[in-house]
CSV table of C-alpha atoms in Angstrom, one decimal:
chain,number,residue,atom,x,y,z
R,1,MET,CA,-0.1,-0.1,-13.4
R,2,SER,CA,1.2,0.4,-9.9
R,3,VAL,CA,1.9,4.0,-9.0
R,4,LEU,CA,4.7,2.8,-6.7
R,5,PHE,CA,6.3,0.8,-9.5
R,6,MET,CA,6.1,3.7,-11.9
R,7,SER,CA,7.5,6.1,-9.3
R,8,LEU,CA,10.5,3.8,-8.6
R,9,LEU,CA,11.0,3.6,-12.4
R,10,LEU,CA,10.9,7.3,-12.6
R,11,VAL,CA,13.7,7.5,-9.9
R,12,VAL,CA,15.9,5.3,-12.1
R,13,ILE,CA,15.1,7.4,-15.2
R,14,ILE,CA,15.9,10.6,-13.5
R,15,ASN,CA,19.2,9.3,-12.1
R,16,LEU,CA,20.4,7.7,-15.3
R,17,PRO,CA,21.5,11.0,-17.1
R,18,VAL,CA,23.5,11.9,-14.0
R,19,VAL,CA,25.7,8.8,-14.2
R,20,LEU,CA,25.8,8.6,-18.0
R,21,ARG,CA,26.8,12.1,-18.6
R,22,THR,CA,30.4,11.2,-17.7
R,23,PHE,CA,30.6,9.0,-20.8
R,24,VAL,CA,29.2,11.5,-23.3
R,25,HIS,CA,32.1,13.0,-25.3
R,26,SER,CA,30.5,16.4,-25.9
R,27,HIS,CA,29.6,16.8,-22.2
R,28,ILE,CA,33.1,15.8,-21.0
R,29,HIS,CA,34.9,18.3,-23.2
R,30,ASN,CA,32.5,21.2,-23.1
R,31,ALA,CA,33.4,23.1,-19.9
R,32,LYS,CA,31.6,26.3,-20.8
R,33,GLN,CA,28.2,25.3,-19.4
R,34,ASN,CA,26.9,24.7,-15.9
R,35,ASP,CA,26.4,21.2,-14.8
R,36,TYR,CA,22.6,21.2,-14.5
R,37,PHE,CA,22.5,17.4,-14.1
R,38,THR,CA,23.6,17.7,-10.5
R,39,ILE,CA,20.1,18.9,-9.6
R,40,LEU,CA,18.5,15.6,-10.6
R,41,PRO,CA,19.6,13.4,-7.6
R,42,PHE,CA,17.8,15.9,-5.3
R,43,ILE,CA,14.6,15.4,-7.2
R,44,SER,CA,15.0,11.6,-7.0
R,45,PHE,CA,15.7,11.9,-3.3
R,46,CYS,CA,12.5,13.9,-2.7
R,47,ILE,CA,10.5,11.3,-4.7
R,48,CYS,CA,11.9,8.5,-2.4
R,49,ILE,CA,11.1,10.4,0.8
R,50,PHE,CA,7.5,11.0,-0.5
R,51,LEU,CA,7.2,7.3,-1.3
R,52,ILE,CA,8.3,6.3,2.2
R,53,TYR,CA,5.8,8.7,3.6
R,54,VAL,CA,2.9,7.3,1.6
R,55,HIS,CA,3.9,3.6,1.4
R,56,GLY,CA,6.2,3.1,4.3
R,57,ILE,CA,9.6,1.5,4.2
R,58,THR,CA,9.9,-1.4,1.7
R,59,TRP,CA,12.9,-3.1,0.2
R,60,SER,CA,12.1,-1.6,-3.2
R,61,ILE,CA,11.9,1.9,-1.9
R,62,LEU,CA,14.9,1.5,0.3
R,63,GLY,CA,17.0,0.2,-2.7
R,64,ALA,CA,16.0,3.3,-4.7
R,65,LEU,CA,16.9,5.6,-1.8
R,66,VAL,CA,20.3,4.1,-1.1
R,67,ILE,CA,21.3,4.3,-4.8
R,68,THR,CA,20.0,7.9,-5.0
R,69,LEU,CA,22.0,8.9,-1.9
R,70,ILE,CA,25.2,7.4,-3.3
R,71,ILE,CA,24.7,9.4,-6.6
R,72,LEU,CA,23.8,12.5,-4.6
R,73,PHE,CA,26.9,12.5,-2.4
R,74,THR,CA,29.1,11.6,-5.4
R,75,ASN,CA,27.9,14.7,-7.1
R,76,ILE,CA,27.6,17.0,-4.1
R,77,GLY,CA,30.9,18.8,-4.9
R,78,ARG,CA,29.8,19.5,-8.5
R,79,PHE,CA,26.4,20.6,-7.2
R,80,TYR,CA,28.2,23.2,-5.0
R,81,LYS,CA,30.1,24.5,-8.0
R,82,PHE,CA,26.8,24.8,-9.9
R,83,CYS,CA,25.3,26.8,-7.0
R,84,ILE,CA,28.2,29.3,-7.0
R,85,HIS,CA,28.0,29.5,-10.8
R,86,LEU,CA,31.4,27.9,-11.5
R,87,LYS,CA,31.7,26.2,-14.9
R,88,ARG,CA,32.0,22.5,-14.9
R,89,THR,CA,35.5,20.9,-15.2
R,90,ALA,CA,36.6,17.7,-16.8
R,91,PHE,CA,35.8,14.5,-14.9
R,92,SER,CA,38.6,12.7,-13.1
R,93,PRO,CA,39.3,9.0,-13.8
R,94,GLY,CA,38.1,8.2,-10.3
R,95,PHE,CA,34.8,10.0,-10.8
R,96,ILE,CA,34.3,8.2,-14.1
R,97,ALA,CA,34.9,4.9,-12.4
R,98,ILE,CA,32.5,5.7,-9.6
R,99,SER,CA,29.9,6.7,-12.2
R,100,ALA,CA,30.4,3.4,-14.0
R,101,ILE,CA,29.7,1.5,-10.8
R,102,GLU,CA,26.6,3.7,-10.2
R,103,THR,CA,25.4,2.9,-13.7
R,104,VAL,CA,25.7,-0.8,-13.0
R,105,LEU,CA,23.8,-0.3,-9.7
R,106,LEU,CA,21.0,1.6,-11.4
R,107,LEU,CA,20.6,-0.8,-14.3
R,108,GLY,CA,20.8,-3.8,-11.9
R,109,TYR,CA,18.1,-2.2,-9.7
R,110,MET,CA,15.9,-1.6,-12.8
R,111,CYS,CA,16.2,-5.3,-13.7
R,112,VAL,CA,15.2,-6.2,-10.1
R,113,LEU,CA,12.1,-4.0,-10.5
R,114,PHE,CA,11.1,-5.8,-13.7
R,115,VAL,CA,11.9,-9.3,-12.3
R,116,PHE,CA,9.8,-8.6,-9.2
R,117,PHE,CA,7.1,-6.8,-11.2
R,118,PRO,CA,3.9,-6.5,-9.0
R,119,SER,CA,0.7,-8.0,-10.3
R,120,PHE,CA,-2.2,-5.8,-11.2
R,121,ILE,CA,-6.0,-6.2,-11.0
R,122,ASN,CA,-8.9,-4.1,-12.3
R,123,VAL,CA,-10.3,-2.4,-9.3
R,124,ASP,CA,-13.1,0.1,-9.0
R,125,ILE,CA,-13.3,2.1,-5.8
R,126,SER,CA,-16.8,3.5,-6.1
R,127,GLN,CA,-16.4,5.9,-3.2
R,128,LYS,CA,-13.7,7.3,-0.9
R,129,ILE,CA,-14.7,9.0,2.3
R,130,VAL,CA,-12.3,10.7,4.8
R,131,TYR,CA,-13.0,11.5,8.4
R,132,MET,CA,-11.6,13.7,11.1
R,133,GLY,CA,-12.1,13.3,14.8
R,134,ASP,CA,-11.5,10.4,17.1
R,135,ALA,CA,-13.4,7.5,18.8
R,136,LYS,CA,-14.0,9.6,22.0
R,137,ASN,CA,-15.6,12.6,20.4
R,138,GLY,CA,-16.9,10.9,17.2
R,139,TYR,CA,-15.8,10.9,13.6
R,140,VAL,CA,-17.0,13.6,11.3
R,141,GLU,CA,-16.8,13.5,7.5
R,142,LYS,CA,-14.0,15.8,6.4
R,143,GLY,CA,-14.8,18.6,3.9
R,144,ALA,CA,-12.3,21.3,2.9
R,145,GLU,CA,-10.9,21.6,6.4
R,146,PHE,CA,-7.2,21.3,6.9
R,147,ALA,CA,-7.6,19.2,10.0
R,148,ARG,CA,-5.7,15.9,10.1
R,149,THR,CA,-7.4,12.9,8.5
R,150,SER,CA,-8.2,10.3,11.2
R,151,ALA,CA,-9.9,7.6,9.1
R,152,LYS,CA,-10.4,6.7,5.5
R,153,VAL,CA,-13.2,4.5,4.0
R,154,LEU,CA,-12.7,2.9,0.6
R,155,ILE,CA,-15.8,1.3,-0.9
R,156,TYR,CA,-15.3,-1.4,-3.5
R,157,ARG,CA,-17.8,-2.5,-6.0
R,158,ASN,CA,-17.7,-4.9,-9.0
R,159,ALA,CA,-14.4,-4.2,-10.7
R,160,HIS,CA,-15.7,-5.2,-14.2
R,161,ASN,CA,-18.4,-2.5,-14.1
R,162,ASP,CA,-15.8,0.2,-14.3
R,163,PHE,CA,-14.7,-1.1,-17.7
R,164,GLY,CA,-18.1,-1.6,-19.3
R,165,PHE,CA,-17.9,-5.4,-19.6
R,166,ASP,CA,-21.3,-7.1,-20.3
R,167,LYS,CA,-23.1,-3.8,-20.6
R,168,THR,CA,-25.4,-2.3,-23.2
R,169,ASP,CA,-25.0,1.3,-24.4
R,170,GLU,CA,-28.2,2.1,-22.6
R,171,GLU,CA,-26.9,0.8,-19.3
R,172,LYS,CA,-23.7,2.9,-19.7
R,173,MET,CA,-25.8,6.0,-20.4
R,174,ASP,CA,-28.0,5.3,-17.3
R,175,GLU,CA,-24.8,5.0,-15.2
R,176,GLU,CA,-23.3,8.2,-16.4
R,177,SER,CA,-26.6,10.2,-15.9
R,178,SER,CA,-27.3,9.2,-12.4
R,179,GLU,CA,-24.8,8.9,-9.5
R,180,ASN,CA,-27.6,8.5,-7.1
R,181,THR,CA,-28.5,5.2,-8.8
R,182,ILE,CA,-25.1,3.8,-8.0
R,183,ASP,CA,-25.3,5.0,-4.4
R,184,ARG,CA,-28.8,3.3,-4.0
R,185,GLN,CA,-27.5,0.1,-5.5
R,186,GLU,CA,-24.6,0.0,-3.2
R,187,GLU,CA,-26.8,0.5,-0.1
R,188,GLU,CA,-28.9,-2.5,-1.2
R,189,LYS,CA,-25.8,-4.7,-1.4
R,190,PRO,CA,-24.8,-6.7,1.6
R,191,VAL,CA,-21.9,-4.8,3.3
R,192,VAL,CA,-18.6,-6.4,4.3
R,193,LEU,CA,-16.3,-4.6,6.7
R,194,PHE,CA,-12.6,-5.1,6.3
R,195,ILE,CA,-9.8,-3.7,8.4
R,196,SER,CA,-6.2,-4.8,7.6
R,197,ASP,CA,-4.0,-6.5,10.2
R,198,ILE,CA,-0.8,-5.1,11.7
R,199,PHE,CA,1.4,-6.5,9.0
R,200,ALA,CA,-0.2,-4.9,5.9
R,201,ASP,CA,-2.5,-2.1,4.7
R,202,GLU,CA,-5.7,-2.2,2.6
R,203,VAL,CA,-3.7,-1.9,-0.6
R,204,ASP,CA,-2.0,-5.2,0.2
R,205,SER,CA,-5.4,-6.9,0.3
R,206,ILE,CA,-6.8,-5.2,-2.8
R,207,GLY,CA,-7.2,-8.5,-4.8
R,208,THR,CA,-9.3,-10.1,-2.1
R,209,LEU,CA,-11.5,-7.0,-1.7
R,210,ALA,CA,-12.0,-6.7,-5.5
R,211,TYR,CA,-12.9,-10.3,-6.0
R,212,LEU,CA,-15.3,-10.2,-3.0
R,213,ALA,CA,-16.9,-7.1,-4.5
R,214,GLU,CA,-17.5,-9.0,-7.7
R,215,LYS,CA,-19.6,-11.5,-5.7
R,216,GLY,CA,-22.1,-8.7,-5.2
R,217,TYR,CA,-20.9,-7.2,-1.9
R,218,SER,CA,-20.2,-3.5,-1.0
R,219,VAL,CA,-16.8,-3.9,0.6
R,220,HIS,CA,-15.9,-1.2,3.1
R,221,SER,CA,-12.2,-1.0,3.8
R,222,ILE,CA,-11.4,1.3,6.7
R,223,THR,CA,-8.0,2.6,7.6
R,224,PHE,CA,-7.4,4.5,10.9
R,225,TYR,CA,-4.6,7.0,11.1
R,226,ASP,CA,-5.2,8.1,14.7
R,227,ARG,CA,-4.3,4.7,16.2
R,228,LYS,CA,-0.7,3.4,16.5
R,229,LEU,CA,0.5,0.1,17.9
R,230,SER,CA,3.5,0.4,20.3
R,231,TYR,CA,4.9,-3.0,19.8
R,232,PHE,CA,8.7,-2.4,19.8
R,233,GLU,CA,8.5,0.7,22.0
R,234,ASP,CA,11.3,2.3,20.0
R,235,MET,CA,11.9,3.9,16.6
R,236,ARG,CA,10.4,0.9,14.8
R,237,ASP,CA,7.0,1.9,15.9
R,238,VAL,CA,7.0,5.0,13.7
R,239,SER,CA,4.2,4.7,11.2
R,240,PHE,CA,6.2,4.5,8.0
R,241,ILE,CA,8.5,1.8,9.5
R,242,SER,CA,6.2,-0.3,11.7
R,243,LYS,CA,4.6,-2.6,9.2
R,244,ALA,CA,7.9,-3.6,7.5
R,245,ALA,CA,9.4,-4.1,11.0
R,246,LEU,CA,6.5,-6.2,12.2
R,247,ARG,CA,6.6,-8.4,9.1
R,248,ASN,CA,10.3,-9.0,9.7
R,249,GLU,CA,9.7,-9.7,13.4
R,250,ASN,CA,7.0,-12.1,12.5
R,251,LYS,CA,9.4,-14.0,10.3
R,252,ILE,CA,12.3,-14.3,12.8
R,253,ASN,CA,10.6,-14.1,16.2
R,254,LYS,CA,7.0,-15.4,16.2
R,255,ASP,CA,7.2,-16.2,20.0
R,256,GLY,CA,7.4,-12.4,20.7
R,257,PHE,CA,3.9,-12.0,19.3
R,258,LYS,CA,2.6,-14.6,21.7
R,259,GLU,CA,3.8,-12.5,24.6
R,260,LYS,CA,2.1,-9.4,23.2
R,261,TYR,CA,-1.0,-11.1,21.9
R,262,ASP,CA,-3.5,-9.3,24.2
R,263,ARG,CA,-2.0,-5.9,23.3
R,264,ILE,CA,-2.3,-6.6,19.5
R,265,VAL,CA,-5.9,-7.9,19.8
R,266,LYS,CA,-6.9,-4.9,21.9
R,267,PHE,CA,-5.3,-2.6,19.3
R,268,ASN,CA,-7.4,-4.3,16.5
R,269,TYR,CA,-10.5,-4.3,18.6
R,270,ASP,CA,-10.3,-0.6,19.2
R,271,LYS,CA,-10.2,-0.1,15.4
R,272,TYR,CA,-13.3,-2.3,14.9
R,273,ASP,CA,-15.1,-0.4,17.7
R,274,SER,CA,-14.3,2.9,15.9
R,275,ALA,CA,-15.5,1.4,12.7
R,276,VAL,CA,-18.9,0.8,14.2
R,277,LEU,CA,-19.2,4.5,14.7
R,278,ILE,CA,-18.3,5.2,11.1
R,279,MET,CA,-20.7,2.5,9.8
R,280,ASN,CA,-23.5,4.1,11.9
R,281,ASP,CA,-22.6,7.4,10.3
R,282,LEU,CA,-23.0,5.8,6.8
R,283,GLY,CA,-26.4,4.4,7.8
R,284,ILE,CA,-25.2,0.8,7.9
R,285,ASN,CA,-26.8,-1.1,10.7
R,286,GLN,CA,-25.7,-4.7,9.9
R,287,PHE,CA,-22.6,-6.0,8.1
R,288,TYR,CA,-20.3,-9.0,7.6
R,289,ILE,CA,-16.6,-8.9,8.6
R,290,LEU,CA,-13.7,-10.2,6.6
R,291,ALA,CA,-11.0,-10.8,9.2
R,292,ASP,CA,-7.3,-11.7,8.8
R,293,GLY,CA,-4.6,-12.6,11.3
R,294,TYR,CA,-4.9,-10.9,14.6
R,295,CYS,CA,-8.1,-9.2,13.5
R,296,ILE,CA,-9.9,-12.5,13.8
R,297,PRO,CA,-10.0,-12.6,17.7
R,298,ALA,CA,-10.8,-8.9,17.7
R,299,ALA,CA,-13.7,-9.4,15.3
R,300,GLU,CA,-15.0,-12.2,17.4
R,301,GLN,CA,-15.0,-9.9,20.4
R,302,LEU,CA,-16.8,-7.2,18.4
R,303,ALA,CA,-19.5,-9.7,17.4
R,304,ALA,CA,-20.0,-10.6,21.1
R,305,VAL,CA,-20.4,-6.9,22.0
R,306,TYR,CA,-22.6,-6.0,18.9
R,307,PRO,CA,-24.5,-9.3,18.1
R,308,ASP,CA,-27.2,-7.2,16.4
R,309,LYS,CA,-24.7,-5.6,14.0
R,310,VAL,CA,-22.2,-8.3,13.0
R,311,ILE,CA,-24.1,-10.9,10.8
R,312,ASN,CA,-21.1,-13.2,10.4
R,313,ILE,CA,-17.3,-13.3,10.2
R,314,TYR,CA,-15.2,-15.0,7.6
R,315,LYS,CA,-11.8,-15.8,9.2
R,316,ILE,CA,-9.1,-16.0,6.5
R,317,ASN,CA,-7.0,-19.1,6.6
R,318,SER,CA,-8.9,-20.3,9.7
R,319,ASP,CA,-12.4,-21.2,8.3
R,320,ASN,CA,-10.7,-22.6,5.3
R,321,GLU,CA,-7.0,-23.3,4.9
R,322,ILE,CA,-5.3,-21.3,2.1
R,323,PRO,CA,-2.0,-23.2,1.3
R,324,GLY,CA,1.0,-20.9,1.6
R,325,TYR,CA,-1.0,-18.0,3.0
R,326,ILE,CA,0.7,-16.0,5.7
R,327,ASP,CA,-1.8,-14.8,8.2
R,328,GLY,CA,-2.3,-11.0,8.3
R,329,HIS,CA,-0.2,-10.4,5.2
R,330,GLY,CA,-3.1,-10.1,2.6
R,331,ASN,CA,-2.0,-10.3,-1.0
R,332,LEU,CA,1.5,-9.1,-0.3
R,333,SER,CA,3.1,-11.7,-2.5
R,334,ALA,CA,1.3,-10.0,-5.5
R,335,THR,CA,1.4,-6.4,-4.5
R,336,LYS,CA,5.0,-6.3,-3.1
R,337,PRO,CA,6.8,-9.3,-4.5
R,338,LEU,CA,10.3,-8.0,-3.8
R,339,GLU,CA,9.4,-7.6,-0.1
R,340,TRP,CA,7.9,-11.1,-0.2
R,341,ALA,CA,11.1,-12.5,-1.7
R,342,PHE,CA,13.3,-10.9,1.0
R,343,LEU,CA,11.1,-12.4,3.7
R,344,GLY,CA,11.8,-15.8,2.1
R,345,TYR,CA,8.2,-16.9,1.6
R,346,LYS,CA,7.1,-19.1,-1.3
R,347,MET,CA,6.5,-16.9,-4.4
R,348,ASN,CA,2.9,-16.6,-5.7
R,349,ARG,CA,2.3,-13.4,-7.6
R,350,ARG,CA,-1.0,-14.4,-9.0
R,351,TRP,CA,-4.3,-13.7,-7.4
R,352,ASP,CA,-5.2,-17.3,-6.7
R,353,ASP,CA,-5.3,-16.7,-2.9
R,354,ALA,CA,-7.5,-13.7,-3.4
R,355,LYS,CA,-10.0,-15.7,-5.5
R,356,ARG,CA,-10.1,-18.6,-3.0
R,357,ILE,CA,-10.7,-16.2,-0.1
R,358,ALA,CA,-13.5,-14.4,-1.9
R,359,TYR,CA,-15.1,-17.7,-2.9
R,360,PHE,CA,-15.1,-19.2,0.6
R,361,ALA,CA,-16.1,-15.9,2.2
R,362,ASN,CA,-19.1,-15.6,-0.2
R,363,LYS,CA,-20.0,-19.2,0.6
R,364,LYS,CA,-20.1,-18.6,4.3
R,365,PHE,CA,-21.9,-15.3,4.1
R,366,THR,CA,-24.5,-16.7,1.8
R,367,LYS,CA,-25.2,-19.6,4.2
R,368,SER,CA,-25.8,-17.1,7.1
R,369,GLU,CA,-28.5,-15.2,5.2
């Protein structure tokens, strides 16, 4: 189950006792105890801030944050009394009315979470490698250093293998006894490089990557943290806001992207160029590229510069039309359905698009062998 979904549900669960306590008879009339419940909104607030830092701004996180802030400020006076060790007093009719509204908001938000429940898929990330450094001085695999992470590589393999499907007990024992065997097998698989476009991250393409891994590829998804696109040239370029802002801009003002086409392609090309350094470090001399959106022209430029390294490129929604697919958005309709609904796109929370992309990509890559 999605960590994001569970975290948002946790925010609701933490806030519920705060708003419901005003309707509990024993709590209303027992004024001899401190009101410990006033601490809970601050815990929810911290969780929301952490989620924004990790996942960026989304409508689901923003909804949780707004409701939490309303509850926090409603209870700020009682929190102050708790801090100075004053006993709680009876709730005023106005406070009870506000708590009733907050209860409706919380329960309504929880219903929205379940209605726009994200889809899940069995995924096995066989290896995660983090790097520090930069393109100029080179990337070095990060150990226990406290230096800032510059890049992250996630390597996907057959998702079913993680759950033991179609395996004998002997095969399972062999897997557990030898990690080197897995590493050797992955090196022998054809490698596919994937870098997400400006509208999404690697998590939003998780279905496509998992299904392609099932076809027998070692899919290397690389994320760079040391590169930022200055598209808006204002606060919307901040890392945890930018992708949501770019998705919204793509919906309402596509012409703006035509004006900054060269800048976006250059931004994506620089990521591919840095990825070559990391692939060299991993001992990978040749690879395929799975490209989406504005990564397609950037990948074509990379192939022209490194013809000996790039075997072939599969261009999502360009080589084969995927009905309803929005370029550069990956599997956002399945991973972030509430965000997708707010953008006004056709709902498709299943993994049909991911399966089609993996099928066509495998077909093209196989022909080039």
